[in-house]
Amino acid sequence: MLNYTFQFGTVWREWPLLVAGLLTTIRLSIISMVLGTVVATVAAAASVYGSRALRVSVLAYVEFTRNTPFLVQVLTVYLGLPSLGVHLSAGDAAILAMTINIGAYGSEIVRAGIESIPKGQIEAAKALGLRPALIFRLVVFRQALIAIYPALASQFMLLMLSTSIVSAIAVEELTATANTIQSRTFRTFEVYFVVTLIYIALSLLFRAAFHFIHVRWVRVR
Amino acid sequence: MIRDFSTGDLLLLLLAARWTVALSLIAFAGGAMAGLAVALARASSAAIPRYAAMVYIELFQDTPLLMLLFVVFFGANVLGFQVSPWAAASIGLTLYGSAFLGEIWRGCLESVPTGQREAAKALGLKPWQAMVFVVLPQALRLSIPPTIGFLVQLVKNTSLASIIGFTELTRTGQLVNNATYRPLAVFLAVSLIYFALCWPLSLASRQLEKRLGQPLV
């Protein structure tokens, strides 16, 4: 029998905390998207153009990251690195773990994009006298980006949702904020319900933003 | 009292992996049954089940799995059911699995050419017969690689059950770390066990996809 009075007011009264948590979630997501894309591009370029040793090490990085849980990666970075003498704040550890994660997933996507560029175009660019770096930037990367943008965007959406996992190492993002509020008000169900709604709104916002970027800058008109 | 990370601890982690496997299997079985219903509703020609399934899938794709586990675990207690972390994790992961498998399988159902269904209709099969005897067997073949791929996600995501207090592999790793304070060794061992569970599945999925001749995304 449901003998429980729902009180959403107590949750809304904590809105400054919720806003701070929301902003942290957005900040963590955007920083690791940018850093992760850099790692993904470097790893993909290394696995396409690199020497055999480089290819094998990128493969090991990608496979190991894709086949272990993100939570374990977060714990390894946050708890494990100090014993190697690297001390990171919880926030920095979270960004590092997310960058490693998105770098591995992203590199597979970027690699598929690079490999989708016809060889003839690269040969044509060479024949026109372009340097390798310029060929990669103008001929390969730009076209690859257009081809892979949708896949990359949906990977970013997954990353944004997985930021909730870094609450496990006490980064004060949205999920951790929910935990704080619930331990303070004991309005457990209400807090998680409201925060779930905020995540849905955030998903829709990110999707709209990715769509806007696609239409405005990426799509070929 | 801090002790060393020993073979005994390694054995403890390996035994804890049983719970990770068990939780994965439960979530997969439950998620597959519910997911089939979601996929059929999503591919249905009737508007109400189609939209209901669409909203269901969207809901789970737009919220973090961890939030879902919290809502199930704490929500059920508010409603007056005493739920163990074990049950909450099973229910949460089943719901999550059903939404994602539903979406994957919808794609498989829709990639069976419509001519097949029309031919079945022309031969006098009823709509359910066309679905069961003509469309589903062909969709099943297409669905195997992405389903195994999703199983990898599911195995990895069982680690989130540790946050609501279910003692599986990740949580055992944390407990062993608290006792030995050898975080790198402990979490490396935990990672390797997950890797041993997931990598063969990833390879199988990729291999089967290659054999199908056409990549399914």
Tab-separated table of C-alpha atoms in Angstrom:
chain	number	residue	atom	x	y	z
A	1	MET	CA	0.000	0.000	0.000
A	2	LEU	CA	1.260	3.447	-0.842
A	3	ASN	CA	1.335	5.404	2.374
A	4	TYR	CA	3.815	8.002	1.241
A	5	THR	CA	3.241	11.676	0.537
A	6	PHE	CA	5.228	12.962	-2.371
A	7	GLN	CA	6.876	16.298	-1.661
A	8	PHE	CA	8.557	17.738	-4.682
A	9	GLY	CA	8.777	21.199	-3.082
A	10	THR	CA	11.671	20.174	-0.830
A	11	VAL	CA	13.598	19.110	-3.916
A	12	TRP	CA	12.952	22.288	-5.880
A	13	ARG	CA	14.072	24.344	-2.902
A	14	GLU	CA	17.547	22.881	-3.480
A	15	TRP	CA	17.689	24.335	-6.984
A	16	PRO	CA	21.030	26.153	-6.529
A	17	LEU	CA	22.685	22.773	-5.878
A	18	LEU	CA	20.919	21.205	-8.852
A	19	VAL	CA	22.022	24.033	-11.151
A	20	ALA	CA	25.625	23.727	-9.935
A	21	GLY	CA	25.523	19.970	-10.543
A	22	LEU	CA	24.005	20.455	-13.971
A	23	LEU	CA	26.700	22.946	-14.960
A	24	THR	CA	29.426	20.553	-13.785
A	25	THR	CA	27.902	17.769	-15.881
A	26	ILE	CA	27.826	20.026	-18.950
A	27	ARG	CA	31.388	21.254	-18.334
A	28	LEU	CA	32.789	17.722	-17.860
A	29	SER	CA	30.972	16.529	-20.990
A	30	ILE	CA	32.197	19.341	-23.224
A	31	ILE	CA	35.813	19.254	-22.019
A	32	SER	CA	36.089	15.497	-22.492
A	33	MET	CA	34.351	15.649	-25.876
A	34	VAL	CA	36.981	18.115	-27.121
A	35	LEU	CA	39.969	16.294	-25.573
A	36	GLY	CA	38.536	12.910	-26.557
A	37	THR	CA	38.166	13.974	-30.181
A	38	VAL	CA	41.836	15.010	-30.244
A	39	VAL	CA	42.895	11.640	-28.787
A	40	ALA	CA	40.560	9.810	-31.174
A	41	THR	CA	41.972	11.614	-34.208
A	42	VAL	CA	45.592	11.016	-33.203
A	43	ALA	CA	44.879	7.347	-32.430
A	44	ALA	CA	43.007	6.870	-35.709
A	45	ALA	CA	45.757	8.545	-37.735
A	46	ALA	CA	48.331	6.379	-35.951
A	47	SER	CA	46.394	3.205	-36.700
A	48	VAL	CA	46.002	4.081	-40.388
A	49	TYR	CA	49.388	5.637	-41.215
A	50	GLY	CA	51.591	4.466	-38.338
A	51	SER	CA	54.244	1.774	-38.140
A	52	ARG	CA	53.320	-1.761	-37.164
A	53	ALA	CA	54.298	-1.243	-33.504
A	54	LEU	CA	52.212	1.916	-33.338
A	55	ARG	CA	49.225	0.162	-34.943
A	56	VAL	CA	49.415	-2.694	-32.464
A	57	SER	CA	49.618	-0.366	-29.464
A	58	VAL	CA	46.616	1.664	-30.658
A	59	LEU	CA	44.724	-1.593	-31.191
A	60	ALA	CA	45.568	-2.724	-27.645
A	61	TYR	CA	44.430	0.637	-26.209
A	62	VAL	CA	41.154	0.584	-28.148
A	63	GLU	CA	40.288	-3.043	-27.437
A	64	PHE	CA	41.169	-2.845	-23.755
A	65	THR	CA	39.163	0.336	-23.244
A	66	ARG	CA	36.138	-0.903	-25.165
A	67	ASN	CA	35.999	-4.205	-23.297
A	68	THR	CA	36.237	-2.957	-19.715
A	69	PRO	CA	33.578	-1.012	-17.764
A	70	PHE	CA	33.833	2.770	-17.595
A	71	LEU	CA	33.350	2.641	-13.810
A	72	VAL	CA	36.464	0.464	-13.441
A	73	GLN	CA	38.407	2.876	-15.669
A	74	VAL	CA	37.324	5.776	-13.471
A	75	LEU	CA	38.356	3.929	-10.294
A	76	THR	CA	41.690	2.898	-11.820
A	77	VAL	CA	42.538	6.472	-12.799
A	78	TYR	CA	41.377	8.047	-9.543
A	79	LEU	CA	42.606	5.450	-7.051
A	80	GLY	CA	45.393	3.823	-9.043
A	81	LEU	CA	47.388	6.754	-10.451
A	82	PRO	CA	48.432	8.195	-7.043
A	83	SER	CA	50.455	5.042	-6.392
A	84	LEU	CA	52.451	5.958	-9.518
A	85	GLY	CA	52.991	9.405	-8.036
A	86	VAL	CA	50.343	11.137	-10.176
A	87	HIS	CA	47.871	12.954	-7.955
A	88	LEU	CA	44.747	14.222	-9.667
A	89	SER	CA	41.697	15.916	-8.214
A	90	ALA	CA	38.474	13.938	-8.591
A	91	GLY	CA	37.354	16.303	-11.360
A	92	ASP	CA	40.604	15.951	-13.316
A	93	ALA	CA	40.577	12.168	-12.855
A	94	ALA	CA	37.031	12.098	-14.232
A	95	ILE	CA	38.033	14.160	-17.276
A	96	LEU	CA	41.078	11.945	-17.880
A	97	ALA	CA	39.002	8.736	-17.639
A	98	MET	CA	36.322	10.138	-19.952
A	99	THR	CA	38.944	11.320	-22.452
A	100	ILE	CA	40.556	7.871	-22.501
A	101	ASN	CA	37.138	6.278	-22.970
A	102	ILE	CA	35.820	8.530	-25.731
A	103	GLY	CA	39.248	8.477	-27.389
A	104	ALA	CA	38.993	4.703	-27.836
A	105	TYR	CA	35.413	4.645	-29.097
A	106	GLY	CA	35.964	7.744	-31.203
A	107	SER	CA	39.135	6.439	-32.848
A	108	GLU	CA	37.220	3.526	-34.374
A	109	ILE	CA	34.714	5.994	-35.814
A	110	VAL	CA	37.385	8.404	-37.098
A	111	ARG	CA	39.352	5.506	-38.601
A	112	ALA	CA	36.289	4.352	-40.532
A	113	GLY	CA	35.936	7.932	-41.793
A	114	ILE	CA	39.576	8.169	-42.887
A	115	GLU	CA	39.357	4.822	-44.671
A	116	SER	CA	36.210	5.941	-46.491
A	117	ILE	CA	38.153	8.588	-48.462
A	118	PRO	CA	38.954	7.261	-51.968
A	119	LYS	CA	42.681	6.754	-52.610
A	120	GLY	CA	42.405	8.656	-55.883
A	121	GLN	CA	41.721	11.896	-54.029
A	122	ILE	CA	44.874	11.561	-51.969
A	123	GLU	CA	46.875	10.741	-55.094
A	124	ALA	CA	45.357	13.750	-56.829
A	125	ALA	CA	46.301	15.974	-53.874
A	126	LYS	CA	49.839	14.573	-53.993
A	127	ALA	CA	50.005	15.215	-57.715
A	128	LEU	CA	49.009	18.818	-57.050
A	129	GLY	CA	52.004	19.077	-54.711
A	130	LEU	CA	50.256	19.265	-51.343
A	131	ARG	CA	52.281	18.286	-48.299
A	132	PRO	CA	51.108	15.214	-46.296
A	133	ALA	CA	49.948	17.330	-43.328
A	134	LEU	CA	47.914	19.547	-45.610
A	135	ILE	CA	46.470	16.545	-47.459
A	136	PHE	CA	45.345	15.067	-44.137
A	137	ARG	CA	43.780	18.314	-42.996
A	138	LEU	CA	42.093	19.490	-46.201
A	139	VAL	CA	41.337	16.306	-48.105
A	140	VAL	CA	41.032	13.510	-45.566
A	141	PHE	CA	39.977	14.976	-42.220
A	142	ARG	CA	37.340	17.421	-43.412
A	143	GLN	CA	35.546	14.906	-45.587
A	144	ALA	CA	35.892	12.194	-42.946
A	145	LEU	CA	34.377	14.531	-40.353
A	146	ILE	CA	31.326	15.097	-42.539
A	147	ALA	CA	30.892	11.339	-42.997
A	148	ILE	CA	31.302	10.395	-39.348
A	149	TYR	CA	29.593	13.334	-37.659
A	150	PRO	CA	26.314	11.492	-36.890
A	151	ALA	CA	28.133	8.487	-35.381
A	152	LEU	CA	30.408	10.763	-33.369
A	153	ALA	CA	27.450	12.798	-32.095
A	154	SER	CA	25.632	9.717	-30.823
A	155	GLN	CA	28.825	8.570	-29.107
A	156	PHE	CA	28.990	11.989	-27.423
A	157	MET	CA	25.400	11.570	-26.232
A	158	LEU	CA	26.404	8.288	-24.561
A	159	LEU	CA	29.399	10.027	-23.000
A	160	MET	CA	27.201	12.777	-21.599
A	161	LEU	CA	24.975	10.191	-19.915
A	162	SER	CA	27.956	8.227	-18.605
A	163	THR	CA	29.207	11.311	-16.723
A	164	SER	CA	26.730	10.196	-14.047
A	165	ILE	CA	29.156	7.355	-13.265
A	166	VAL	CA	31.884	9.744	-12.071
A	167	SER	CA	29.657	10.499	-9.078
A	168	ALA	CA	31.269	7.305	-7.727
A	169	ILE	CA	34.504	9.251	-7.097
A	170	ALA	CA	32.725	12.216	-5.517
A	171	VAL	CA	32.762	14.631	-8.436
A	172	GLU	CA	29.891	16.984	-7.637
A	173	GLU	CA	28.024	16.576	-10.917
A	174	LEU	CA	24.292	16.097	-11.307
A	175	THR	CA	24.035	12.536	-9.961
A	176	ALA	CA	26.266	13.274	-6.973
A	177	THR	CA	24.133	16.358	-6.300
A	178	ALA	CA	21.074	14.113	-6.282
A	179	ASN	CA	22.775	11.874	-3.725
A	180	THR	CA	23.646	14.886	-1.566
A	181	ILE	CA	20.099	16.265	-1.665
A	182	GLN	CA	18.549	12.897	-0.905
A	183	SER	CA	20.778	12.356	2.125
A	184	ARG	CA	19.864	15.834	3.350
A	185	THR	CA	16.091	15.778	2.745
A	186	PHE	CA	15.318	12.007	2.709
A	187	ARG	CA	13.036	12.734	-0.278
A	188	THR	CA	14.747	9.937	-2.153
A	189	PHE	CA	12.265	9.069	-4.852
A	190	GLU	CA	11.411	12.701	-5.622
A	191	VAL	CA	15.066	13.676	-5.990
A	192	TYR	CA	15.928	10.883	-8.407
A	193	PHE	CA	12.723	11.452	-10.342
A	194	VAL	CA	13.459	15.167	-10.788
A	195	VAL	CA	17.088	14.524	-11.711
A	196	THR	CA	16.003	11.905	-14.254
A	197	LEU	CA	13.798	14.563	-15.863
A	198	ILE	CA	16.758	16.970	-15.899
A	199	TYR	CA	18.862	14.337	-17.679
A	200	ILE	CA	16.134	13.863	-20.288
A	201	ALA	CA	16.015	17.630	-20.842
A	202	LEU	CA	19.810	17.697	-21.079
A	203	SER	CA	19.762	14.881	-23.652
A	204	LEU	CA	17.270	16.788	-25.763
A	205	LEU	CA	19.370	19.961	-25.421
A	206	PHE	CA	22.570	18.199	-26.507
A	207	ARG	CA	20.774	16.535	-29.394
A	208	ALA	CA	19.429	19.904	-30.533
A	209	ALA	CA	22.904	21.437	-30.231
A	210	PHE	CA	24.499	18.646	-32.281
A	211	HIS	CA	21.784	19.051	-34.883
A	212	PHE	CA	22.389	22.800	-35.012
A	213	ILE	CA	26.145	22.293	-35.453
A	214	HIS	CA	25.437	19.740	-38.163
A	215	VAL	CA	23.146	22.012	-40.142
A	216	ARG	CA	25.211	25.146	-39.597
A	217	TRP	CA	28.824	23.964	-40.048
A	218	VAL	CA	29.194	20.323	-40.963
A	219	ARG	CA	26.612	19.395	-43.556
A	220	VAL	CA	27.565	20.073	-47.175
A	221	ARG	CA	25.130	22.398	-48.879
B	1	MET	CA	45.230	-3.786	9.190
B	2	ILE	CA	46.543	-3.715	5.647
B	3	ARG	CA	47.436	-7.030	4.066
B	4	ASP	CA	49.127	-7.815	0.787
B	5	PHE	CA	47.331	-8.437	-2.503
B	6	SER	CA	47.667	-12.214	-2.702
B	7	THR	CA	46.485	-15.100	-4.830
B	8	GLY	CA	43.663	-15.486	-2.323
B	9	ASP	CA	42.402	-12.049	-3.306
B	10	LEU	CA	42.668	-12.945	-6.963
B	11	LEU	CA	40.564	-16.009	-6.274
B	12	LEU	CA	38.036	-13.813	-4.469
B	13	LEU	CA	37.793	-11.596	-7.563
B	14	LEU	CA	37.364	-14.592	-9.850
B	15	LEU	CA	34.584	-15.930	-7.624
B	16	ALA	CA	32.931	-12.507	-7.598
B	17	ALA	CA	32.913	-12.587	-11.400
B	18	ARG	CA	30.256	-15.302	-11.080
B	19	TRP	CA	27.829	-12.639	-9.873
B	20	THR	CA	28.711	-10.399	-12.776
B	21	VAL	CA	28.016	-13.286	-15.151
B	22	ALA	CA	24.788	-14.235	-13.349
B	23	LEU	CA	23.506	-10.659	-13.387
B	24	SER	CA	24.397	-10.343	-17.079
B	25	LEU	CA	22.529	-13.540	-17.919
B	26	ILE	CA	19.427	-12.522	-15.955
B	27	ALA	CA	19.389	-9.065	-17.511
B	28	PHE	CA	19.928	-10.533	-20.955
B	29	ALA	CA	17.176	-13.131	-20.615
B	30	GLY	CA	14.701	-10.610	-19.191
B	31	GLY	CA	15.787	-7.892	-21.583
B	32	ALA	CA	15.470	-10.241	-24.560
B	33	MET	CA	11.908	-11.257	-23.701
B	34	ALA	CA	10.725	-7.728	-23.050
B	35	GLY	CA	12.864	-6.414	-25.906
B	36	LEU	CA	11.148	-8.679	-28.416
B	37	ALA	CA	7.793	-7.263	-27.348
B	38	VAL	CA	9.181	-3.717	-27.649
B	39	ALA	CA	10.601	-4.449	-31.117
B	40	LEU	CA	7.321	-5.967	-32.350
B	41	ALA	CA	5.362	-3.019	-30.943
B	42	ARG	CA	7.834	-0.562	-32.495
B	43	ALA	CA	7.547	-2.222	-35.912
B	44	SER	CA	3.771	-2.629	-35.610
B	45	SER	CA	1.419	-0.950	-38.055
B	46	ALA	CA	-0.935	0.140	-35.250
B	47	ALA	CA	-0.181	3.672	-34.036
B	48	ILE	CA	-0.631	3.288	-30.261
B	49	PRO	CA	1.824	0.413	-29.650
B	50	ARG	CA	4.267	2.012	-32.074
B	51	TYR	CA	4.325	5.347	-30.262
B	52	ALA	CA	4.291	3.722	-26.820
B	53	ALA	CA	7.366	1.687	-27.766
B	54	MET	CA	9.014	4.776	-29.210
B	55	VAL	CA	8.542	6.748	-25.987
B	56	TYR	CA	9.750	3.748	-23.948
B	57	ILE	CA	12.945	3.460	-25.991
B	58	GLU	CA	13.577	7.234	-25.931
B	59	LEU	CA	13.100	7.346	-22.172
B	60	PHE	CA	15.832	4.801	-21.517
B	61	GLN	CA	18.163	6.154	-24.166
B	62	ASP	CA	17.988	9.669	-22.715
B	63	THR	CA	18.633	8.829	-19.056
B	64	PRO	CA	21.772	7.412	-17.457
B	65	LEU	CA	21.507	3.754	-16.472
B	66	LEU	CA	22.752	4.691	-13.006
B	67	MET	CA	19.710	6.978	-12.541
B	68	LEU	CA	17.439	4.134	-13.609
B	69	LEU	CA	19.029	1.853	-11.005
B	70	PHE	CA	18.557	4.519	-8.313
B	71	VAL	CA	14.906	5.054	-9.282
B	72	VAL	CA	14.195	1.306	-9.219
B	73	PHE	CA	16.124	0.678	-6.002
B	74	PHE	CA	14.798	3.627	-3.995
B	75	GLY	CA	11.474	3.932	-5.829
B	76	ALA	CA	10.430	0.390	-5.007
B	77	ASN	CA	11.208	1.000	-1.346
B	78	VAL	CA	9.047	4.134	-1.374
B	79	LEU	CA	6.211	2.094	-2.868
B	80	GLY	CA	6.546	-0.252	0.089
B	81	PHE	CA	8.407	-3.157	-1.504
B	82	GLN	CA	11.594	-4.177	0.238
B	83	VAL	CA	13.953	-4.643	-2.697
B	84	SER	CA	17.451	-6.058	-2.380
B	85	PRO	CA	20.230	-4.499	-4.485
B	86	TRP	CA	20.338	-7.826	-6.365
B	87	ALA	CA	16.664	-7.579	-7.375
B	88	ALA	CA	16.879	-3.853	-8.144
B	89	ALA	CA	19.926	-4.381	-10.367
B	90	SER	CA	18.182	-7.250	-12.179
B	91	ILE	CA	15.049	-5.191	-12.787
B	92	GLY	CA	16.943	-2.046	-13.795
B	93	LEU	CA	19.262	-3.847	-16.207
B	94	THR	CA	16.325	-5.804	-17.651
B	95	LEU	CA	14.452	-2.570	-18.405
B	96	TYR	CA	17.585	-1.046	-19.884
B	97	GLY	CA	18.257	-4.169	-21.964
B	98	SER	CA	14.700	-4.333	-23.244
B	99	ALA	CA	14.810	-0.761	-24.560
B	100	PHE	CA	18.146	-1.145	-26.332
B	101	LEU	CA	17.467	-4.652	-27.675
B	102	GLY	CA	14.025	-3.445	-28.783
B	103	GLU	CA	15.640	-0.682	-30.826
B	104	ILE	CA	18.315	-2.997	-32.274
B	105	TRP	CA	15.774	-5.659	-33.235
B	106	ARG	CA	13.372	-3.139	-34.736
B	107	GLY	CA	16.147	-2.267	-37.166
B	108	CYS	CA	16.567	-5.966	-37.986
B	109	LEU	CA	12.827	-6.475	-38.512
B	110	GLU	CA	12.686	-3.466	-40.816
B	111	SER	CA	15.680	-4.549	-42.855
B	112	VAL	CA	13.824	-7.663	-44.014
B	113	PRO	CA	12.529	-6.587	-47.474
B	114	THR	CA	8.790	-5.757	-47.532
B	115	GLY	CA	8.434	-8.031	-50.564
B	116	GLN	CA	8.857	-10.981	-48.201
B	117	ARG	CA	5.828	-9.971	-46.176
B	118	GLU	CA	3.814	-9.220	-49.307
B	119	ALA	CA	4.720	-12.612	-50.779
B	120	ALA	CA	3.626	-14.303	-47.556
B	121	LYS	CA	0.357	-12.390	-47.709
B	122	ALA	CA	-0.135	-13.383	-51.349
B	123	LEU	CA	0.372	-17.021	-50.337
B	124	GLY	CA	-2.501	-16.640	-47.891
B	125	LEU	CA	-0.561	-16.428	-44.624
B	126	LYS	CA	-2.139	-14.452	-41.825
B	127	PRO	CA	-0.171	-11.403	-40.569
B	128	TRP	CA	1.092	-13.254	-37.462
B	129	GLN	CA	2.065	-16.258	-39.577
B	130	ALA	CA	3.967	-13.999	-41.954
B	131	MET	CA	5.746	-12.484	-38.954
B	132	VAL	CA	6.569	-15.773	-37.210
B	133	PHE	CA	7.437	-17.955	-40.201
B	134	VAL	CA	8.801	-15.461	-42.737
B	135	VAL	CA	10.056	-12.205	-41.188
B	136	LEU	CA	11.356	-13.297	-37.766
B	137	PRO	CA	13.636	-16.129	-39.007
B	138	GLN	CA	15.318	-13.753	-41.457
B	139	ALA	CA	15.547	-10.947	-38.912
B	140	LEU	CA	17.034	-13.387	-36.392
B	141	ARG	CA	20.001	-14.055	-38.657
B	142	LEU	CA	20.652	-10.325	-39.050
B	143	SER	CA	20.240	-9.678	-35.346
B	144	ILE	CA	22.935	-11.994	-33.996
B	145	PRO	CA	26.035	-9.756	-34.403
B	146	PRO	CA	24.534	-6.549	-32.938
B	147	THR	CA	22.894	-8.544	-30.142
B	148	ILE	CA	26.225	-10.028	-29.092
B	149	GLY	CA	27.698	-6.542	-29.354
B	150	PHE	CA	25.055	-5.277	-26.959
B	151	LEU	CA	25.763	-8.179	-24.602
B	152	VAL	CA	29.251	-6.685	-24.166
B	153	GLN	CA	27.657	-3.378	-23.104
B	154	LEU	CA	25.409	-5.270	-20.701
B	155	VAL	CA	28.281	-7.160	-19.062
B	156	LYS	CA	30.186	-3.896	-18.608
B	157	ASN	CA	27.136	-2.085	-17.273
B	158	THR	CA	26.515	-4.679	-14.566
B	159	SER	CA	29.431	-2.891	-12.852
B	160	LEU	CA	27.002	-0.064	-11.993
B	161	ALA	CA	25.137	-2.463	-9.698
B	162	SER	CA	28.113	-2.052	-7.360
B	163	ILE	CA	27.041	1.558	-6.718
B	164	ILE	CA	23.673	0.479	-5.293
B	165	GLY	CA	25.493	-2.046	-3.125
B	166	PHE	CA	25.387	-5.315	-5.054
B	167	THR	CA	28.608	-7.217	-4.464
B	168	GLU	CA	29.738	-8.245	-7.919
B	169	LEU	CA	33.169	-7.985	-9.511
B	170	THR	CA	33.673	-4.200	-9.291
B	171	ARG	CA	32.476	-3.917	-5.698
B	172	THR	CA	34.594	-6.884	-4.659
B	173	GLY	CA	37.502	-5.061	-6.285
B	174	GLN	CA	36.765	-2.004	-4.159
B	175	LEU	CA	36.543	-4.138	-1.005
B	176	VAL	CA	39.809	-5.913	-1.785
B	177	ASN	CA	41.402	-2.517	-2.465
B	178	ASN	CA	40.207	-1.236	0.907
B	179	ALA	CA	41.848	-4.212	2.612
B	180	THR	CA	45.121	-4.288	0.661
B	181	TYR	CA	45.485	-0.737	-0.600
B	182	ARG	CA	47.004	-1.865	-3.872
B	183	PRO	CA	44.616	-0.025	-6.220
B	184	LEU	CA	46.601	-0.444	-9.435
B	185	ALA	CA	47.076	-4.193	-9.015
B	186	VAL	CA	43.492	-4.749	-7.860
B	187	PHE	CA	41.774	-2.734	-10.573
B	188	LEU	CA	44.105	-4.071	-13.242
B	189	ALA	CA	43.077	-7.588	-12.184
B	190	VAL	CA	39.401	-6.543	-12.206
B	191	SER	CA	39.833	-4.995	-15.680
B	192	LEU	CA	41.491	-8.141	-16.992
B	193	ILE	CA	38.624	-10.304	-15.751
B	194	TYR	CA	36.083	-8.039	-17.474
B	195	PHE	CA	38.275	-8.068	-20.569
B	196	ALA	CA	38.354	-11.873	-20.543
B	197	LEU	CA	34.543	-11.888	-20.400
B	198	CYS	CA	33.939	-9.206	-23.027
B	199	TRP	CA	36.684	-9.547	-25.610
B	200	PRO	CA	35.644	-12.971	-26.952
B	201	LEU	CA	32.109	-11.637	-27.351
B	202	SER	CA	33.376	-8.542	-29.200
B	203	LEU	CA	35.476	-10.696	-31.528
B	204	ALA	CA	32.579	-13.086	-32.170
B	205	SER	CA	30.249	-10.197	-32.940
B	206	ARG	CA	32.708	-8.691	-35.424
B	207	GLN	CA	33.410	-12.054	-37.040
B	208	LEU	CA	29.721	-12.864	-37.481
B	209	GLU	CA	29.074	-9.409	-38.878
B	210	LYS	CA	31.790	-9.923	-41.470
B	211	ARG	CA	30.240	-13.235	-42.404
B	212	LEU	CA	26.884	-11.606	-43.004
B	213	GLY	CA	28.613	-9.584	-45.682
B	214	GLN	CA	26.902	-6.340	-44.828
B	215	PRO	CA	27.683	-4.199	-41.820
B	216	LEU	CA	24.794	-3.513	-39.480
B	217	VAL	CA	25.127	-0.420	-37.388
